[in-house]
Tab-separated table of C-alpha atoms in Angstrom:
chain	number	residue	atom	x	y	z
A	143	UNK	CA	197.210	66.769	79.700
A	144	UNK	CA	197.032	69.274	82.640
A	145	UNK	CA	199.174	68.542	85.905
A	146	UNK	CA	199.435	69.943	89.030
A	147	UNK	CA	203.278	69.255	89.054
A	148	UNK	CA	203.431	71.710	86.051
A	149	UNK	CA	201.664	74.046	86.779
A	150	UNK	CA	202.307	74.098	90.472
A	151	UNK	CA	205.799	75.110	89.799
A	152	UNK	CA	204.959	77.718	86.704
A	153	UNK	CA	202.560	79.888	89.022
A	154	UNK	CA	204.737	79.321	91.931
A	155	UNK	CA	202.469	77.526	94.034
A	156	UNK	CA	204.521	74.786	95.380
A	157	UNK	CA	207.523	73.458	94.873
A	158	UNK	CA	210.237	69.953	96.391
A	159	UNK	CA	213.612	69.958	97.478
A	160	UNK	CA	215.959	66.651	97.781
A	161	UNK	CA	216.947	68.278	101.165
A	162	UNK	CA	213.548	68.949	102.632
A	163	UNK	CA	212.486	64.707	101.459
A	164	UNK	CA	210.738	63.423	98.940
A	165	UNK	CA	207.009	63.525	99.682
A	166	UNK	CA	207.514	66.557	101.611
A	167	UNK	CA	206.151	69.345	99.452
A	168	UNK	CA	207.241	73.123	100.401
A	169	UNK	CA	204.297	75.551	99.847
A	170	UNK	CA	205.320	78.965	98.555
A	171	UNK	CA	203.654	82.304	98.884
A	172	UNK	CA	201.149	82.572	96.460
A	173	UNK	CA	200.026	78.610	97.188
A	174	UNK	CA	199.866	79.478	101.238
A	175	UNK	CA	198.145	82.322	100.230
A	176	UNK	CA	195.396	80.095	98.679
A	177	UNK	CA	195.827	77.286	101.290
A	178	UNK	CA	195.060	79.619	103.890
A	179	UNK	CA	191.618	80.948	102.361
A	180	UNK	CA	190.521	77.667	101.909
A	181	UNK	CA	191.522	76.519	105.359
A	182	UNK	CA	189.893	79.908	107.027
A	183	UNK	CA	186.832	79.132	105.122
A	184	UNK	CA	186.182	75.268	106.297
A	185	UNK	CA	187.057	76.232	109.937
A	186	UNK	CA	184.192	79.195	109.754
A	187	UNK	CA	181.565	76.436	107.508
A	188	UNK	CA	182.247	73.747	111.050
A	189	UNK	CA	182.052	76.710	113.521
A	190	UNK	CA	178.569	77.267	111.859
A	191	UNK	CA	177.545	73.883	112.379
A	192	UNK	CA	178.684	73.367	115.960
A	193	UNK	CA	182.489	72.349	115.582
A	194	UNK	CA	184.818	73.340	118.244
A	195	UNK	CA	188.140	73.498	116.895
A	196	UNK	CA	191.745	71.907	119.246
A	197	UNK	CA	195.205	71.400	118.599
A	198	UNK	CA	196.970	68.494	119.551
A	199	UNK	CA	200.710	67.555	118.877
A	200	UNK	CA	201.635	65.615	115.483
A	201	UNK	CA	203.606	62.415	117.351
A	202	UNK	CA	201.996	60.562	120.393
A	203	UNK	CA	203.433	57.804	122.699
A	204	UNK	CA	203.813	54.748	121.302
A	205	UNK	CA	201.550	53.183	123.546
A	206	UNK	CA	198.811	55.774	122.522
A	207	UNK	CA	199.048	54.202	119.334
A	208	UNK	CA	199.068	50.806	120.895
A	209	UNK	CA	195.679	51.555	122.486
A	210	UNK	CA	193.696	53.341	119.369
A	211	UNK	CA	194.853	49.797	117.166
A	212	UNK	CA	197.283	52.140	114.882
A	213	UNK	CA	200.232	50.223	115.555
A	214	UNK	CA	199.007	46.353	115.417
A	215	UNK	CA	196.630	47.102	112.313
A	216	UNK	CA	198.307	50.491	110.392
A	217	UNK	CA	201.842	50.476	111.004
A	218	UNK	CA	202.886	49.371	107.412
A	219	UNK	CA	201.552	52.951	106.849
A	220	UNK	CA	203.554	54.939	109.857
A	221	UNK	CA	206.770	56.349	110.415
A	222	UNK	CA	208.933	54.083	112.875
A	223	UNK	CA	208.906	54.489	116.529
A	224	UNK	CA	211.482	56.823	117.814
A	225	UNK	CA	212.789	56.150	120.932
A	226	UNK	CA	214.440	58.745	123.115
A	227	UNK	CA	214.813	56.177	126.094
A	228	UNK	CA	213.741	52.653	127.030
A	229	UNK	CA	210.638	54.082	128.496
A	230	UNK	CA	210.137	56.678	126.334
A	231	UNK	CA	209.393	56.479	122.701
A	232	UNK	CA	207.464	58.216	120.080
A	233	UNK	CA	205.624	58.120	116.589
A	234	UNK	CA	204.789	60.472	114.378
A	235	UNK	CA	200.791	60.396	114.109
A	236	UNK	CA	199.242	59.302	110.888
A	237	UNK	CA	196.009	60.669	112.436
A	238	UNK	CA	194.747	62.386	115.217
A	239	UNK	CA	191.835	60.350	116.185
A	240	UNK	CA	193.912	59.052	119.274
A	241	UNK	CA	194.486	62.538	120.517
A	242	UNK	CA	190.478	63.447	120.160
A	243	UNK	CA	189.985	60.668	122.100
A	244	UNK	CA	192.121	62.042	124.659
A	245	UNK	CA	190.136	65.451	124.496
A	246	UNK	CA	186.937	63.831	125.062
A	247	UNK	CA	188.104	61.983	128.164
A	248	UNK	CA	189.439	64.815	129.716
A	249	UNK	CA	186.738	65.532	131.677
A	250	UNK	CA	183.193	63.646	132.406
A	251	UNK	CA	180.218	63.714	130.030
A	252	UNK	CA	176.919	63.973	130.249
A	253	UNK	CA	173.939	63.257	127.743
A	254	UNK	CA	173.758	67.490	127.401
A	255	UNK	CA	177.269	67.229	125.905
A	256	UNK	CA	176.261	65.594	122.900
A	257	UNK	CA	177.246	65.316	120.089
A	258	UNK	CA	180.575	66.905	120.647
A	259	UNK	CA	182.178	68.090	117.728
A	260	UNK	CA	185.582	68.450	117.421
A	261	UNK	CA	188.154	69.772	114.462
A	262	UNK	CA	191.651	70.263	113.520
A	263	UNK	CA	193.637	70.944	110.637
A	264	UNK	CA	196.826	69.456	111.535
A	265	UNK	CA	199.861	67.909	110.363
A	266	UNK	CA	199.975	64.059	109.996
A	267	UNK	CA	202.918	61.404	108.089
A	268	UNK	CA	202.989	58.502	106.777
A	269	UNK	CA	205.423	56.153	105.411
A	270	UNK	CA	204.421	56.183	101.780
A	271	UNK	CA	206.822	54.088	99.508
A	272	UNK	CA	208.828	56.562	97.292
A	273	UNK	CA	207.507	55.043	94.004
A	274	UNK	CA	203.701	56.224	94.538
A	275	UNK	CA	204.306	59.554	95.676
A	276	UNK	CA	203.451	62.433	93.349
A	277	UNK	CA	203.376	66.155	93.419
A	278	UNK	CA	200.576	66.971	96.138
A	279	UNK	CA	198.546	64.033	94.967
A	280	UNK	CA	200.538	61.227	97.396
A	281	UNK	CA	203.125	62.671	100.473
A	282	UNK	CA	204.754	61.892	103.389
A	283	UNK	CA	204.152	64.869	105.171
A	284	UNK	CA	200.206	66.443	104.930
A	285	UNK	CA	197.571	68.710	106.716
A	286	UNK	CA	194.361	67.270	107.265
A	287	UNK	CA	191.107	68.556	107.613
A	288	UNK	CA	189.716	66.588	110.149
A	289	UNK	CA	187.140	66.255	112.836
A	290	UNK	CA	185.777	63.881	115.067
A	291	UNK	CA	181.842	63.584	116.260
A	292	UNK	CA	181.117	61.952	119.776
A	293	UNK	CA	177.548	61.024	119.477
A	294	UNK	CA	175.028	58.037	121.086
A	295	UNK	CA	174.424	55.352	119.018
A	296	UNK	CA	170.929	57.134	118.365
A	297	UNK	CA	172.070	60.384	117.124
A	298	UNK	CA	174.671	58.532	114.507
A	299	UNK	CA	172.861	58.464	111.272
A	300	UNK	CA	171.973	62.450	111.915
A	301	UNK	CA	174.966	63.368	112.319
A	302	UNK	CA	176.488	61.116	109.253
A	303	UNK	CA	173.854	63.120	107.474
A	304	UNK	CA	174.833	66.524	108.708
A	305	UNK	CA	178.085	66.034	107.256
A	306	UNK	CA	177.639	64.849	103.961
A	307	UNK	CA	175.320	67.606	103.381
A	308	UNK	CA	178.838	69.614	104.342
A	309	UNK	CA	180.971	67.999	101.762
A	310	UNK	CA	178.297	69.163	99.267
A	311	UNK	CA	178.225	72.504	100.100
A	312	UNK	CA	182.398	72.455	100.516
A	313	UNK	CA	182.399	70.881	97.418
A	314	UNK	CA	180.277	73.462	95.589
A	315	UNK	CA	182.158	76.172	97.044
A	316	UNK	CA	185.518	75.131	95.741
A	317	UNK	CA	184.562	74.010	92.584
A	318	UNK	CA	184.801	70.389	93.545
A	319	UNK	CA	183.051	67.441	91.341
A	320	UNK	CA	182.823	64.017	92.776
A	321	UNK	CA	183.223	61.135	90.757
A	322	UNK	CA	181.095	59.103	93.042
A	323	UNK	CA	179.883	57.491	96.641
A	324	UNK	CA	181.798	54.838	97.851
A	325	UNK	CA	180.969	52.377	101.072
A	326	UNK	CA	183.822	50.866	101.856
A	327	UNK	CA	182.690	47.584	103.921
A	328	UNK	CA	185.437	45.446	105.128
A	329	UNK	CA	186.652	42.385	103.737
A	330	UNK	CA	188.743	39.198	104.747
A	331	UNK	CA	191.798	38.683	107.082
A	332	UNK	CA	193.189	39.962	109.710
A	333	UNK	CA	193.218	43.769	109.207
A	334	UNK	CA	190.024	44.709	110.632
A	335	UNK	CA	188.995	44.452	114.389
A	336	UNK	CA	186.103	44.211	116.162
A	337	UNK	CA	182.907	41.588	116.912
A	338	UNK	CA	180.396	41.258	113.743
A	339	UNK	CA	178.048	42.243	115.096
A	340	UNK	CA	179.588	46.007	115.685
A	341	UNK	CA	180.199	45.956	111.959
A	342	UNK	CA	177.070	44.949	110.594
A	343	UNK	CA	175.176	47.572	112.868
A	344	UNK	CA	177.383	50.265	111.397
A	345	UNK	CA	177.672	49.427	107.629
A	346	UNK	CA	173.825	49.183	107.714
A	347	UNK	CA	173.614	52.784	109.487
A	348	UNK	CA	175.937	54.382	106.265
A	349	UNK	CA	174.103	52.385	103.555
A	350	UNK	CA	170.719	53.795	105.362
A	351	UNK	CA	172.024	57.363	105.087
A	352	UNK	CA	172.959	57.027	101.962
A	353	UNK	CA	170.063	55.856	99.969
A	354	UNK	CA	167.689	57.930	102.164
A	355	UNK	CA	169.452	61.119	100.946
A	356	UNK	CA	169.309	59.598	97.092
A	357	UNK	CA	172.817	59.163	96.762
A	358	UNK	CA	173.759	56.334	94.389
A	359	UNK	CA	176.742	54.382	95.746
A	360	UNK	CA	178.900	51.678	95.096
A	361	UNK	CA	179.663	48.989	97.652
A	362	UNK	CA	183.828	48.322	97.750
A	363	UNK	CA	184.408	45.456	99.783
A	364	UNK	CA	188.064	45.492	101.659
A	365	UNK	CA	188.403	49.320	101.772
A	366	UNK	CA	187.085	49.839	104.979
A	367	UNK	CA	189.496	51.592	108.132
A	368	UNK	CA	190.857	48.711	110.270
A	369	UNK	CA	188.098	50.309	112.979
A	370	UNK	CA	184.741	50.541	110.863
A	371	UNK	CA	183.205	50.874	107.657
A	372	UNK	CA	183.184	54.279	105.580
A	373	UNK	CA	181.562	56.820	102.748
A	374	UNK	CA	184.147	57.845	100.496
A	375	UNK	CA	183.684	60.718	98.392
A	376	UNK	CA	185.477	59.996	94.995
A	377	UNK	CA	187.383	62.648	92.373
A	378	UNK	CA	189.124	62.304	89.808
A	379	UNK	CA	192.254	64.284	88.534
A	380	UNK	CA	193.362	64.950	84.627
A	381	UNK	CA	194.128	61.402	83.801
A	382	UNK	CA	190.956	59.672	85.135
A	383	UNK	CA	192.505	58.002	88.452
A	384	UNK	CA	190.013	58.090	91.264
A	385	UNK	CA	191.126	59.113	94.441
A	386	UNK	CA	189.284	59.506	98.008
A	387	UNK	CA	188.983	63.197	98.932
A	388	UNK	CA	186.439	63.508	101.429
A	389	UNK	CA	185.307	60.698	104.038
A	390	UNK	CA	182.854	60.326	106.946
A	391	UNK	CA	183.476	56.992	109.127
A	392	UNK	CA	182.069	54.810	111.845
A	393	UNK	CA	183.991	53.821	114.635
A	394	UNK	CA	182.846	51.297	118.093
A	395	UNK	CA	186.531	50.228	118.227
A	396	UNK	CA	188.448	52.906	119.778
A	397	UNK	CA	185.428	54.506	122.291
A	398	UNK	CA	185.880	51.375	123.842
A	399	UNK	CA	189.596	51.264	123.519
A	400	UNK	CA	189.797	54.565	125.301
A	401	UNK	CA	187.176	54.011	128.218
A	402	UNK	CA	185.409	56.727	126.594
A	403	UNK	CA	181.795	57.240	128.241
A	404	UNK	CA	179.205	59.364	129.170
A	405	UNK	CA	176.217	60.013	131.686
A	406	UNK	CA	172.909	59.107	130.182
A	407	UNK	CA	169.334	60.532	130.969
A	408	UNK	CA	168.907	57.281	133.383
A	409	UNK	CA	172.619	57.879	135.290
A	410	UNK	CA	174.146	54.900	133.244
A	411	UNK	CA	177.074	55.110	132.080
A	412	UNK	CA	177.401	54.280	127.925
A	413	UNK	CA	180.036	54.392	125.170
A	414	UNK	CA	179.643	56.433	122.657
A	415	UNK	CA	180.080	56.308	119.023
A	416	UNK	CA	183.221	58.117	117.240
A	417	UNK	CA	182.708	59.325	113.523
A	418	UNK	CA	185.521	60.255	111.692
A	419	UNK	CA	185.102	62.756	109.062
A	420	UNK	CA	187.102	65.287	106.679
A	421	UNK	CA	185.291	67.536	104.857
A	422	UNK	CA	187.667	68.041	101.640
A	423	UNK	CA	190.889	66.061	103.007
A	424	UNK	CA	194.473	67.358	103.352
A	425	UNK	CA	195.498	70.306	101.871
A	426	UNK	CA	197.770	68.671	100.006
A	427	UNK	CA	195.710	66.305	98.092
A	428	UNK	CA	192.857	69.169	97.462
A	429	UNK	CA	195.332	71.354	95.872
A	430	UNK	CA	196.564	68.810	93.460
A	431	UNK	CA	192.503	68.502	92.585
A	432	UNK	CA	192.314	72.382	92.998
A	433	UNK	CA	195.257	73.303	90.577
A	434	UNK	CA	194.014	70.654	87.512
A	435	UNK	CA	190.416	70.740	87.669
A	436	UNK	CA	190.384	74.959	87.684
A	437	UNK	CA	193.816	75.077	85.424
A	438	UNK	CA	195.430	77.154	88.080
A	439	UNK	CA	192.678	79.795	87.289
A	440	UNK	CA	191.180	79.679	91.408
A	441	UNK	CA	187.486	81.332	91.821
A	442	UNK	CA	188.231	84.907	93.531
A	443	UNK	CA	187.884	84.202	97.077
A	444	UNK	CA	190.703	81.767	97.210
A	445	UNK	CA	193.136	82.707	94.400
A	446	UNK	CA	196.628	83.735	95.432
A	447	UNK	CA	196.411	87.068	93.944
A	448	UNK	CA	192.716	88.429	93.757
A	449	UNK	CA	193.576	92.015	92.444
A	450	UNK	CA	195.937	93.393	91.115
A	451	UNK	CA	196.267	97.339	90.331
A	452	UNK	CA	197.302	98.530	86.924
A	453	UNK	CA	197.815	102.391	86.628
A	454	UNK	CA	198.075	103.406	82.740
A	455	UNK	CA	201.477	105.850	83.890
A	456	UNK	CA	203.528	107.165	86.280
A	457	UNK	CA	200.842	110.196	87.310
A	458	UNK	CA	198.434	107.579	88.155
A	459	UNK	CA	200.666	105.743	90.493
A	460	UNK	CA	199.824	107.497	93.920
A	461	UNK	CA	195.625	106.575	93.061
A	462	UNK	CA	196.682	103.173	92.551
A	463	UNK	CA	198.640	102.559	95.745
A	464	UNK	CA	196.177	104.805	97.053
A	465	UNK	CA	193.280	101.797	95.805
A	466	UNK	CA	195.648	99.078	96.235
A	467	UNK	CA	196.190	100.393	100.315
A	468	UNK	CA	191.939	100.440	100.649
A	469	UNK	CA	191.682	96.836	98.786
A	470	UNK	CA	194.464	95.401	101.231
A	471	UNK	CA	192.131	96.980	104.513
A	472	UNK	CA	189.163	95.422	103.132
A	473	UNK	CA	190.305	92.180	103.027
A	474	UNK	CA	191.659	91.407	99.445
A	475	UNK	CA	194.786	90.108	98.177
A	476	UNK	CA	195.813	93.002	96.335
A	477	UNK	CA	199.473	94.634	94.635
A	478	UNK	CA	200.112	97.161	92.491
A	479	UNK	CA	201.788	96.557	89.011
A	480	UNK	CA	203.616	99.132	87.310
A	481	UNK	CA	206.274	97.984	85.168
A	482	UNK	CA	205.828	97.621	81.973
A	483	UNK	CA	203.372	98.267	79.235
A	484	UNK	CA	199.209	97.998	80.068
A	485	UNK	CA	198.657	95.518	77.842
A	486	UNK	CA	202.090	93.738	78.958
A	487	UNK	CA	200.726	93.844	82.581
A	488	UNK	CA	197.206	92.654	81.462
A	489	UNK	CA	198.863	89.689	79.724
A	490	UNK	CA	200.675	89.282	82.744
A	491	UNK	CA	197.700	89.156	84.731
A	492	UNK	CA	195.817	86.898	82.723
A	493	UNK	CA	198.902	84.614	82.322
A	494	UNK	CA	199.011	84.289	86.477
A	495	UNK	CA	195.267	83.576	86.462
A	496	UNK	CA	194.890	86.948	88.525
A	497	UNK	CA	190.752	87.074	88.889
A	498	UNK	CA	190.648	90.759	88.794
A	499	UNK	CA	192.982	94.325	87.517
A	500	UNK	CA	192.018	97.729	88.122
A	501	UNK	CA	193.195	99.952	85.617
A	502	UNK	CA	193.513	103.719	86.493
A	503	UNK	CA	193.924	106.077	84.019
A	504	UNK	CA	193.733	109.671	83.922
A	505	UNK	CA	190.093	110.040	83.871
A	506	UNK	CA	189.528	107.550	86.410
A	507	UNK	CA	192.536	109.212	88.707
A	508	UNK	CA	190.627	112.503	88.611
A	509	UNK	CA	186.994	111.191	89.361
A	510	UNK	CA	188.079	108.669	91.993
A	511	UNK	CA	187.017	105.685	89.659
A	512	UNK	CA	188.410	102.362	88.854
A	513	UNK	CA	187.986	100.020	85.755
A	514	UNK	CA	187.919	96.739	86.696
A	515	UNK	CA	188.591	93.839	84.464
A	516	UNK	CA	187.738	90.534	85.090
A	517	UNK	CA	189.331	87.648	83.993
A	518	UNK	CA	188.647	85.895	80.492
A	519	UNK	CA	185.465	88.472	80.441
A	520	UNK	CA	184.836	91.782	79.145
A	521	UNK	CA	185.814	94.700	80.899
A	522	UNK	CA	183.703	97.075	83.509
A	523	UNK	CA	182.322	100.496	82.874
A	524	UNK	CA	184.539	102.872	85.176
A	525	UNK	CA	182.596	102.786	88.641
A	526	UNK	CA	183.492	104.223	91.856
A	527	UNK	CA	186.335	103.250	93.926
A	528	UNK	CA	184.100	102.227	96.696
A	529	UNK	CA	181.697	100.768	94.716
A	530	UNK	CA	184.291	98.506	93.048
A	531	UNK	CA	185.588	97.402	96.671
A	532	UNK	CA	182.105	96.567	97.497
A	533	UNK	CA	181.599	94.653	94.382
A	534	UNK	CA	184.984	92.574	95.194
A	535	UNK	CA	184.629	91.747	98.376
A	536	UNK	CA	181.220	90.451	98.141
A	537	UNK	CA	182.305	87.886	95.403
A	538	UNK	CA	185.541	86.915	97.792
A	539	UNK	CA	183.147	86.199	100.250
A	540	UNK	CA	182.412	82.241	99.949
A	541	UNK	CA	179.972	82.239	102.324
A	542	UNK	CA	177.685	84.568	100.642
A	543	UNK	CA	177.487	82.291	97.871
């Protein structure tokens, strides 16, 4: 069976340390390297649909957490309040909701000013037991994609439909393949807050969206967030456990927690409604998907290593730093390998799921040509350098897809 713990520490994405905790996962080169390409690309896919993207710190005051409901309804789930002082203490924020909420109040709003969008990837913890945690799959410490929409209560189901038909094209992108739509409605007891009424109003606004884009679903009571119902996209890694990836949820608990309000087209002043949404989760948990469902073997534009440059001897060495050098300026992920025999370093290659090697020979030193081979496919005619570089960076581009 494949798994991400395997081959996570034969490519060298990722790897743990007793010293650093357990459920703290320490990202290597080659796995920042793809991190980052995947992080770059979801930033530029919101800033195309109307995100503006913040930073806010990963711990809050306790009594932030007081006010959002984190503490009385999720703190079986947080790290414990550290307190520097009497008066001053601290937690480490299992989301940042609280702090968005904090951006939007910071100045007035008007009617113009929504929706406001707003996204992070940052770091959040939790308190995970040590007996679920697991490679990338389940940690302590993560980075979340997340975002929060500010909307009226008549723009919701829009928006909740604007970002689902983001997780598809995410999903597509990265070579994602949900399992399947959950609503997660809330169930019995204590853990969920909030009049009825609130509830009802939202669960019926998700399961609306929902079967008006076609998307069969399967209603979960007792999985909602303490604060409102939620779509859960479903995956499922090498041994057939589901897991939620990416998520879009309501919220009427924490606008009014906050004061949050704006100006409407009459001068009143109304609360709006907060949707929570991530787009393909934290890093860490995509990456455990990632690394099984593609065998390690990452499309081009976000594999650790997207070229690497294989002259056949010594006398071809200055054209392939030469290649390597114009590769790096366009963009690519590019090194040169030269030790060795060719077909070592193409075994090589293939063995570190490298997408792409340039071979340079003699012929192709002296007409300014590259052959480019492609992984698990058959080998290029000799083209131009240029043209090659063209060709490359094109297919790294996601967004051209």
């Amino acid at each position: 069976m494949i798994d991400h713990r395997r081959l996570g520490r034969e490519l060298e994405l990722f790897a743990t340390d007793p010293l650093a905790g357990s459920g703290m996962p320490l990202w290597l080169p080659d796995g920042a390297a793809a991190r980052h390409a995947v992080e770059e690309y979801l930033r530029e896919e919101e800033r195309r649909a109307g995100y503006q993207h913040v930073n806010s710190p990963p711990l809050g005051k306790k009594e932030l957490y007081l006010t959002s409901g984190h503490l009385p309804h999720y703190a079986d789930d947080m790290f414990p309040v550290m307190a520097l002082s009497a008066d001053d203490e601290f937690v480490l924020r299992p989301s940042a909701c609280p702090h968005h909420a904090l951006i939007y109040r910071s100045r007035g709003r008007s009617y113009r000013d929504l929706p406001l969008r707003i996204a992070e990837l940052g770091g959040m913890y939790r308190a995970e037991r040590s007996g679920v945690l697991g490679g990338l799959s389940r940690v302590r410490g993560m980075w979340l994609n997340d975002a929060h929409v500010f909307a009226p209560l008549s723009q919701v189901a829009d928006e909740v439909d604007l970002v689902l038909r983001m997780i598809d094209k995410v999903h597509a992108a990265l070579g994602v393949k949900p399992a399947g739509f959950r609503l997660s409605l809330r169930g019995d007891g204590p853990k969920y807050v909030g009049e009825g009424a609130m509830w009802d109003r939202a669960e019926a606004i998700l399961r609306d969206v929902l079967r008006a884009s076609g998307r069969e679903f399967v209603a979960e009571p007792g999985e909602a967030a303490f604060y409102g119902p939620k779509i859960d996209i479903q995956v499922a890694d090498a041994a057939g456990r589901e897991m939620t990836l990416s998520t879009v949820q309501l919220d009427f608990h924490q606008p009014a927690r906050f004061d949050l309000s704006y100006v409407d087209a009459a001068g009143a002043r109304q609360v709006p409604v907060m949707i929570h949404r991530s787009l393909a989760g934290s890093m860490e948990r995509l990456f455990a998907y990632l690394i099984e469902v593609h065998e390690g073997a990452f499309p081009l534009w976000y594999a650790p290593r997207q070229l690497q440059v294989l002259p056949i001897s010594a006398a071809q060495d200055d054209a392939a730093r030469e290649f390597c050098r114009a590769a790096v300026y366009a963009g690519l992920r590019a090194e040169v390998v030269a030790d060795g025999s060719v077909s070592s370093r193409v075994r090589r290659s293939a063995q570190q799921r490298v997408p792409y090697a340039a071979i340079i020979g003699p012929a192709e030193a002296a007409s300014g040509e590259v052959s480019l081979r492609p992984r698990n496919r058959p080998g290029l005619a000799p083209m131009p350098a240029d043209a090659a570089l063209r060709r490359l960076v094109t297919e790294a581009n996601p967004h051209l897809a």
